[in-house]
N, CA, C and O of each residue as an XYZ file, in Angstrom:
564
protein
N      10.060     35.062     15.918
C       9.179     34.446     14.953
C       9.997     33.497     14.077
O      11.134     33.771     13.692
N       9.334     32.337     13.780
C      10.141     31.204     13.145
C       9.740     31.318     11.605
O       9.115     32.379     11.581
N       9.749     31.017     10.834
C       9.897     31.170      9.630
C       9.857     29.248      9.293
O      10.714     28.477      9.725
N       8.783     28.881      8.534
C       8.909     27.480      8.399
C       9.271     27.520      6.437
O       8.949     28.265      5.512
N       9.965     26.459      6.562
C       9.910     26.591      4.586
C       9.567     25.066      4.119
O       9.156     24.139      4.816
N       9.779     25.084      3.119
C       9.875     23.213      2.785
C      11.289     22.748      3.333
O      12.358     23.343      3.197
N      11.072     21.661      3.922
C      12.282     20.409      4.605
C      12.314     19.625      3.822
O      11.400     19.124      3.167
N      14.151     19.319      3.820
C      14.453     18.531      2.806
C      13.263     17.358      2.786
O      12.836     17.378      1.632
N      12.671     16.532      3.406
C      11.704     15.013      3.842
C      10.763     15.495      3.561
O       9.899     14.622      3.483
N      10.184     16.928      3.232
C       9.473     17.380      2.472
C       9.037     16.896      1.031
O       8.192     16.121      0.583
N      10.371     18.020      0.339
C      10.305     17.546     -0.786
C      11.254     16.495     -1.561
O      11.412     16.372     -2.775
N      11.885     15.720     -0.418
C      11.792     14.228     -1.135
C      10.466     13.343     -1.433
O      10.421     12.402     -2.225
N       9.286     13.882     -0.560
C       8.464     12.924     -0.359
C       7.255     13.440     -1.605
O       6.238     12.823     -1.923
N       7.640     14.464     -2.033
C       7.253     14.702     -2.992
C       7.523     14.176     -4.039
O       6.670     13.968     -4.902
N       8.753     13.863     -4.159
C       9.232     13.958     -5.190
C       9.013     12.050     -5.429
O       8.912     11.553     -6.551
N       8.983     11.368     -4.348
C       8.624      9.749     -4.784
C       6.991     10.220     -4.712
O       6.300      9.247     -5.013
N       6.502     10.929     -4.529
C       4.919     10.831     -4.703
C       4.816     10.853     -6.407
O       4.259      9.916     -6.978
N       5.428     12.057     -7.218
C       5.482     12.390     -8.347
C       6.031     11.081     -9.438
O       5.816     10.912    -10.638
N       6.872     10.221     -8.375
C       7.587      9.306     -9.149
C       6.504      7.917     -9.253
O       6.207      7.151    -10.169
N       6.166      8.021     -8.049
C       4.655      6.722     -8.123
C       3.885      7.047     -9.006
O       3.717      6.267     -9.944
N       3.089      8.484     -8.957
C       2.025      8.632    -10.238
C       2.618      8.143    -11.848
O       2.013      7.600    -12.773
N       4.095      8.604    -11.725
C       4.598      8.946    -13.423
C       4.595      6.646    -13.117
O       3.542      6.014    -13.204
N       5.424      6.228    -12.925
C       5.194      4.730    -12.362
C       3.936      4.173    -12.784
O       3.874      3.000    -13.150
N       3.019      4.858    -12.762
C       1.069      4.446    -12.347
C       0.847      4.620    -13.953
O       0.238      3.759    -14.588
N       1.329      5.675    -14.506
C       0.498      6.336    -16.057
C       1.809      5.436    -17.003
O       1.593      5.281    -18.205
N       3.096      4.890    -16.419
C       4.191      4.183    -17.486
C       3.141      2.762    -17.798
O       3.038      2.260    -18.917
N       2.408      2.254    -16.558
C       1.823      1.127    -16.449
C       0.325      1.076    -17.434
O      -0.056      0.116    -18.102
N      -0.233      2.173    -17.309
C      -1.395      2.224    -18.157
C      -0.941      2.655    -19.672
O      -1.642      2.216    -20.584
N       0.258      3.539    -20.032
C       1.024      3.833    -21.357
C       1.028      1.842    -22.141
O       0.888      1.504    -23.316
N       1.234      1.001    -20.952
C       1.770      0.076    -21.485
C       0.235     -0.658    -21.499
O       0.306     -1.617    -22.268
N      -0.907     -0.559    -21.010
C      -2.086     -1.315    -21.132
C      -2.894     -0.819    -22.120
O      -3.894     -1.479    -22.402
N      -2.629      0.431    -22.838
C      -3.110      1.158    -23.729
C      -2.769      0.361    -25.147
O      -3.627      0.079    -25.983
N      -1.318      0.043    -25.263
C      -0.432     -1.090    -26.434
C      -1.279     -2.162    -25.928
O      -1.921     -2.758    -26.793
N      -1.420     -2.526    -24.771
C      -1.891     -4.034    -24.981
C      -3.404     -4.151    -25.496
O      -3.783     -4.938    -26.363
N      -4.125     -3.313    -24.871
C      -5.555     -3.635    -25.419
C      -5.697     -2.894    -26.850
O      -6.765     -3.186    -27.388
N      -4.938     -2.063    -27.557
C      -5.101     -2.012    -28.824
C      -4.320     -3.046    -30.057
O      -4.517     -2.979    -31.271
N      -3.547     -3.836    -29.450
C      -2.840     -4.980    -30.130
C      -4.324     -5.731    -29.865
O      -5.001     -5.790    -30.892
N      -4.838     -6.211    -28.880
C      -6.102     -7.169    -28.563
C      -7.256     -6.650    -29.089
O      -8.250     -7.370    -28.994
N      -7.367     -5.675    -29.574
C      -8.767     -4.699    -29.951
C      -9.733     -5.053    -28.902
O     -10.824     -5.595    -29.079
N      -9.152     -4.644    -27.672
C     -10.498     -4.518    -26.445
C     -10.858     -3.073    -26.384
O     -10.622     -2.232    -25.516
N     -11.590     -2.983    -27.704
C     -12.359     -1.021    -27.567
C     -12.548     -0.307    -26.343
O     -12.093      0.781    -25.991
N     -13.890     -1.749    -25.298
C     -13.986     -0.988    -24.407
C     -13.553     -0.450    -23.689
O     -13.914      0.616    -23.189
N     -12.345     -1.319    -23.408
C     -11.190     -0.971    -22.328
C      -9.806      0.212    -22.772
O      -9.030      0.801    -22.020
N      -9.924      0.239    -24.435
C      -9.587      1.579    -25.140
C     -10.056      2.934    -24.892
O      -9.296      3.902    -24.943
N     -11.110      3.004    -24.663
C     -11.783      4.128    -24.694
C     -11.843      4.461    -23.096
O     -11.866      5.650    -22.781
N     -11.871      3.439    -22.044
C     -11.562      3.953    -20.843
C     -10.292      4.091    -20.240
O     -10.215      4.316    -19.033
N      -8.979      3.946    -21.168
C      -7.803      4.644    -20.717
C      -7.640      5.842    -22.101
O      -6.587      6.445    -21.890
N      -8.222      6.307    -23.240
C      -8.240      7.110    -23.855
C      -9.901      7.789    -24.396
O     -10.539      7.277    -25.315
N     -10.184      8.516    -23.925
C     -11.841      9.270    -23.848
C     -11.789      9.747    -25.384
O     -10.816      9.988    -26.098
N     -13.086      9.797    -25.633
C     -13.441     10.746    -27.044
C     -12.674     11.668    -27.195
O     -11.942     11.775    -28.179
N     -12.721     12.481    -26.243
C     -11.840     13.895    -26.758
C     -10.527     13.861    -27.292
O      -9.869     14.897    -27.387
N     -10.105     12.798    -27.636
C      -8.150     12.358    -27.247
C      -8.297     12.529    -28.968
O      -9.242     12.362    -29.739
N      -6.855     12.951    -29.153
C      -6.299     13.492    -30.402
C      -4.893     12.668    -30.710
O      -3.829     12.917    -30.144
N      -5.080     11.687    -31.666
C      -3.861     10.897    -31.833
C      -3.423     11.238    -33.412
O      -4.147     11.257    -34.408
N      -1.665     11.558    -33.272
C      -1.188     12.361    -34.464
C      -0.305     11.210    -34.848
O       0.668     11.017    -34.118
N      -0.468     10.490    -35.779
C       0.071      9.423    -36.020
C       0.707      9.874    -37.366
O       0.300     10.934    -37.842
N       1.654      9.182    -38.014
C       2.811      9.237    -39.522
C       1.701      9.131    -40.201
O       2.343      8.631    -41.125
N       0.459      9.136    -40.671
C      -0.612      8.733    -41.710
C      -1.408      9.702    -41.118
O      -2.354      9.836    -41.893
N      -1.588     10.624    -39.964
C      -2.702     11.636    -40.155
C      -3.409     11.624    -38.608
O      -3.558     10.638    -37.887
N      -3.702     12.683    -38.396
C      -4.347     13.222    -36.992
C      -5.775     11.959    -37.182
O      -6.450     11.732    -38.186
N      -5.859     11.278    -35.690
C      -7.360     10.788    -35.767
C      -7.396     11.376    -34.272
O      -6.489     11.737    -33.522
N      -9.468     11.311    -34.056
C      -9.662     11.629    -32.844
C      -9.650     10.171    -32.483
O      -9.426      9.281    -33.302
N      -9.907      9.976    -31.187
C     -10.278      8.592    -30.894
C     -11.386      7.691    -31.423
O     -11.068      6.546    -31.744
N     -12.977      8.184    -31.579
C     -13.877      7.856    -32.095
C     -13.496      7.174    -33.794
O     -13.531      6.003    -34.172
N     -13.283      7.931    -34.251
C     -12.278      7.355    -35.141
C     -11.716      6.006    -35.810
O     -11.808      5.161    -36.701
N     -10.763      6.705    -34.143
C      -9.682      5.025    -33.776
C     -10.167      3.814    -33.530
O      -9.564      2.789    -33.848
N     -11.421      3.835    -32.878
C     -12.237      2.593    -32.510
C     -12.727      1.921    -33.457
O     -12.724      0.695    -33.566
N     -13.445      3.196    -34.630
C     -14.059      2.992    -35.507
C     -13.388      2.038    -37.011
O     -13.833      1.341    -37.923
N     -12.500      2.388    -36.683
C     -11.202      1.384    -37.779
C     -10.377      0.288    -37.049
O      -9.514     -0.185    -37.789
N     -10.406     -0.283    -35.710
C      -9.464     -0.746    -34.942
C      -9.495     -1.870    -35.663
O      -8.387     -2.151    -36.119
N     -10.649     -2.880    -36.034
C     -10.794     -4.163    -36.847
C      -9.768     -4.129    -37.643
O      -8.962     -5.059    -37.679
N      -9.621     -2.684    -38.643
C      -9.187     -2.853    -39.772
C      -7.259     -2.453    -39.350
O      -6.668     -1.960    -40.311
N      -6.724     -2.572    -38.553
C      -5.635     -2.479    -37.506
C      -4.848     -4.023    -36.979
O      -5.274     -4.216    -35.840
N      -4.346     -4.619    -37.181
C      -2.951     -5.553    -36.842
C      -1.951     -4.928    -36.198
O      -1.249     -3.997    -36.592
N      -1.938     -5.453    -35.275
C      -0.936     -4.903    -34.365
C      -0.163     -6.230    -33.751
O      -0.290     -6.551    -32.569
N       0.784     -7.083    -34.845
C       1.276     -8.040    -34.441
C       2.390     -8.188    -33.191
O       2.825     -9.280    -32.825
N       2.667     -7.259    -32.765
C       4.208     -6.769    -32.164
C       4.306     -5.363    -31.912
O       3.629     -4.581    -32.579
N       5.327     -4.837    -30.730
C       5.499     -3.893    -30.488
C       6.499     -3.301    -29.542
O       6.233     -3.380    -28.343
N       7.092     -2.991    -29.739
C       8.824     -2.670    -28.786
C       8.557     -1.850    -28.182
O       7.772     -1.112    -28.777
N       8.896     -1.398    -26.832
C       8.645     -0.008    -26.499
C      10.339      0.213    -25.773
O      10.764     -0.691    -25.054
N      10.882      0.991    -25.935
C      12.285      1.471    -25.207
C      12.309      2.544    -24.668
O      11.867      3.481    -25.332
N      12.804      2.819    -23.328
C      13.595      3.650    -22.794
C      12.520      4.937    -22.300
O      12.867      6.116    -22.372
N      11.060      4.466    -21.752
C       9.914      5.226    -21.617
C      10.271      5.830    -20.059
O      10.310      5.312    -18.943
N      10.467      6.959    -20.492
C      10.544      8.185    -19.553
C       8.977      9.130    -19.122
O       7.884      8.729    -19.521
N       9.134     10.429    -18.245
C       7.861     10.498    -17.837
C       8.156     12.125    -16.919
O       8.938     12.120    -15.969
N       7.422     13.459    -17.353
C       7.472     13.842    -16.617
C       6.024     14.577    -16.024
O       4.974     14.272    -16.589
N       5.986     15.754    -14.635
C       4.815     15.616    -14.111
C       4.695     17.857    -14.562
O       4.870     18.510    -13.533
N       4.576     18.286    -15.185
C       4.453     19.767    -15.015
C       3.596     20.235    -14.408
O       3.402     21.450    -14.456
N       2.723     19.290    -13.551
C       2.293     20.246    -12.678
C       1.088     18.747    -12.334
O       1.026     17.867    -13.193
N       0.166     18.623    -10.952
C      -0.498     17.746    -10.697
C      -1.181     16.842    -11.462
O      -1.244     15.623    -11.306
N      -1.713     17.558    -12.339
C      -3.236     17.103    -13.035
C      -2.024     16.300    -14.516
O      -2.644     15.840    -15.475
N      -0.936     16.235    -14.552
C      -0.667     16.031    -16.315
C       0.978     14.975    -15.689
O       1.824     15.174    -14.816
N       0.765     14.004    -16.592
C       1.797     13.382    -16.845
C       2.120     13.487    -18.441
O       1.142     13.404    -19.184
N       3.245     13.640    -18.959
C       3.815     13.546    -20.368
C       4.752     12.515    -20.403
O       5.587     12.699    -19.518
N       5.010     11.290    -21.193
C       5.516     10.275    -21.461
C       6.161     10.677    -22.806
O       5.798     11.455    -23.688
N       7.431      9.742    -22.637
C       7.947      9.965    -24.009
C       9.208      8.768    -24.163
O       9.894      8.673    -23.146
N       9.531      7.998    -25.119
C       9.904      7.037    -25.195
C       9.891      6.535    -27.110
O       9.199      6.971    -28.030
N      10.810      5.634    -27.093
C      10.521      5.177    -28.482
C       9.958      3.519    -28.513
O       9.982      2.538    -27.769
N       9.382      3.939    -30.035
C       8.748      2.342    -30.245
C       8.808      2.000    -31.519
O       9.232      2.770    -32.381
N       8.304      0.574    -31.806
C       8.498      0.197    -32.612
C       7.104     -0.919    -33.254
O       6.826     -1.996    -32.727
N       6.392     -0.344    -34.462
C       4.985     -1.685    -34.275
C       5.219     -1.921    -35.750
O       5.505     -1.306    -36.778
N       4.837     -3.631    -35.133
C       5.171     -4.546    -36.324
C       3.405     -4.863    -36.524
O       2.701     -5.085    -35.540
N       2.995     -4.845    -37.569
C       1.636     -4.957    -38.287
C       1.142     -4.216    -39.437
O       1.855     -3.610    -40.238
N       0.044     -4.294    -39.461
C      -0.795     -3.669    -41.188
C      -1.939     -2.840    -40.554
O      -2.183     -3.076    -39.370
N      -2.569     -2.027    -41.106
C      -3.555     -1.640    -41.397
C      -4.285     -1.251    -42.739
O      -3.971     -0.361    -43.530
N      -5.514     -2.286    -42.807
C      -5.604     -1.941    -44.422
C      -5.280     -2.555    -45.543
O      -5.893     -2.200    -46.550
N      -3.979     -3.901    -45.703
C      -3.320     -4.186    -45.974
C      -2.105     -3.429    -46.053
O      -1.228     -4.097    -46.599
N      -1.706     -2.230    -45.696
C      -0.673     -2.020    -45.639
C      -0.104     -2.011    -44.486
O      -0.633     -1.422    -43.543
N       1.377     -2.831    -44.332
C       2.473     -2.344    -43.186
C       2.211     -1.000    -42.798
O       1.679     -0.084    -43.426
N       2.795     -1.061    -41.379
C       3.177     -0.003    -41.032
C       4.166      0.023    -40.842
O       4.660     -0.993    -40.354
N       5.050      1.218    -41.119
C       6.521      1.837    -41.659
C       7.350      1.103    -40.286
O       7.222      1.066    -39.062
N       8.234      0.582    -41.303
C       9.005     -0.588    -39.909
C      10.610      0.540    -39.388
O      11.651      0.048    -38.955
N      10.362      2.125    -39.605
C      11.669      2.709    -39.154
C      10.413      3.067    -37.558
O       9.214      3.294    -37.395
N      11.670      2.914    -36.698
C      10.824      3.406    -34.973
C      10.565      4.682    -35.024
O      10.931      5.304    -36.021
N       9.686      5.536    -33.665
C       9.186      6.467    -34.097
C       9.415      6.666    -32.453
O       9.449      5.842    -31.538
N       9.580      8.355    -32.482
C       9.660      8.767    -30.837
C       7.935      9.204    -30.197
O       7.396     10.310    -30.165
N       7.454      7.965    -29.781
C       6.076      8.479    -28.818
C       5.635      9.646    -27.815
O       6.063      9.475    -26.674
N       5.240     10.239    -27.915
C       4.983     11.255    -26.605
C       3.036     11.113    -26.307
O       2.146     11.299    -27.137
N       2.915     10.758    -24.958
C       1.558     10.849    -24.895
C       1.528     11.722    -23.282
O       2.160     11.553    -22.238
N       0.427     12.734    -23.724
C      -0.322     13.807    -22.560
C      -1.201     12.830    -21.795
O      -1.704     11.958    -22.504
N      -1.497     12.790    -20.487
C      -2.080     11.921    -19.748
C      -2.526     13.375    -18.883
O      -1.850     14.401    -18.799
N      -3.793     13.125    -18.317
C      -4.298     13.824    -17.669
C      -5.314     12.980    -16.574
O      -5.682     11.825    -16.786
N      -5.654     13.688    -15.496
C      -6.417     13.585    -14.465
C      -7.646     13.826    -14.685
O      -7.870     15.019    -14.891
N      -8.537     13.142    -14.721
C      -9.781     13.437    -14.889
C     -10.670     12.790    -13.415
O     -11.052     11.620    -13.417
N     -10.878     13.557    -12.412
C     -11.741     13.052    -11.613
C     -10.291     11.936    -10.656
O      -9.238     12.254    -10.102
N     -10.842     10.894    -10.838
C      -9.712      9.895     -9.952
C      -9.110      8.979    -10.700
O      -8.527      8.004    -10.225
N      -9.250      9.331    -12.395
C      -8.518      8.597    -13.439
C      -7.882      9.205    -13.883
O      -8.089     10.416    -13.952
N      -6.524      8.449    -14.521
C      -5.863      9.162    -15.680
C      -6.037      8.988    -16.736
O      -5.741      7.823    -17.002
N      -6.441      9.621    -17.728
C      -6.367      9.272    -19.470
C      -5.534      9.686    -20.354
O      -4.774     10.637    -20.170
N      -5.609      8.930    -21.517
C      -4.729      9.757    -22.462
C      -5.261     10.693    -23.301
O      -6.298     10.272    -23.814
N      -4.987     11.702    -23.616
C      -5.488     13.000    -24.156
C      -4.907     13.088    -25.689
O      -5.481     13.265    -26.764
N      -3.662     12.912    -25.376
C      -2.905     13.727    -26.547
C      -1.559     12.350    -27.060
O      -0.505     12.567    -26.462
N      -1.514     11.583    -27.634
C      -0.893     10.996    -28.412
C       0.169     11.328    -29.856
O      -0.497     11.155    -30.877
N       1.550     11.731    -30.153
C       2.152     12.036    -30.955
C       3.129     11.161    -31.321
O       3.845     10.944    -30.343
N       3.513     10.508    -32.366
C       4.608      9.755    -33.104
C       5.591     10.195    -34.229
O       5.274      9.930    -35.389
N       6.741     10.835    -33.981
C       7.333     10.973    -34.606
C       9.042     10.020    -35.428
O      10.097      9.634    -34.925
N       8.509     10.000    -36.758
C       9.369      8.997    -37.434
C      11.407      9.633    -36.956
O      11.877     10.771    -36.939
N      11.827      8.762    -36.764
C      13.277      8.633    -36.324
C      13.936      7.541    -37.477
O      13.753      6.324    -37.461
N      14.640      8.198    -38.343
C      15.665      7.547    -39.250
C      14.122      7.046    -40.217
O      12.929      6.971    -39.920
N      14.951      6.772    -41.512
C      14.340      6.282    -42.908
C      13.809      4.908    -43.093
O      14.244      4.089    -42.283
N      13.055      4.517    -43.888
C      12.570      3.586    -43.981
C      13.744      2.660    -45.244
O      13.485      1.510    -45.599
């Protein structure tokens, strides 16, 4: 009796499968900045759904929210560095990377020290969205 296990061409091929998806959600991480610099809502809300929970340096919003104030949002500029990506299991990509946004909301700036991003991406059906959005401040203003 043979005994079959995973082959190495196995799980290499896994492992560029895992690397295309994380690849697929770095690309929409980055269309998410673009259409909220552009305030294209609609196209906001179909890479981030109602349910999505964004924990920003000024205070938890849901998305509904976010839409709901985007007018009042400048988003002149925006750096993104060194955006990494991993997969814990099919359904979830986690991103994490630092950035940097130059604009106002409100009339006020937003805090020009960079901040380390992490966003939850999930599978929904044959899309990915963003779920879970976190920014944490790195060095003083």
């Amino acid at each position: 009796m043979k005994i079959r296990g995973h082959g190495t061409s196995t799980l290499r091929n896994k492992s560029r499968s895992k690397s295309a998806v994380i690849k697929t959600v770095i690309r929409l991480e980055h269309r998410v900045w673009r259409v909220a610099q552009q305030r294209r809502a609609k196209e906001f809300e179909k890479l981030v759904p109602p349910d999505a929970v964004m924990i920003f340096q000024s205070g938890i919003i849901l998305q509904p929210q976010y839409l709901a104030t985007m007018n009042e949002r400048t988003i002149s500029g925006y750096e993104i560095r060194s955006m990494r990506g991993f997969m814990p299991n099919a359904t979830t990509v986690i991103l994490y990377y630092e950035a940097r946004r130059h604009g106002e909301q409100g009339g006020k700036a937003f805090p020009s020290s960079p901040v380390i991003e992490c966003t939850t991406w999930i599978k929904r059906g044959k899309r990915w969205v963003a779920i879970l959005n976190q920014e944490t401040p790195i060095g003083g203003e």
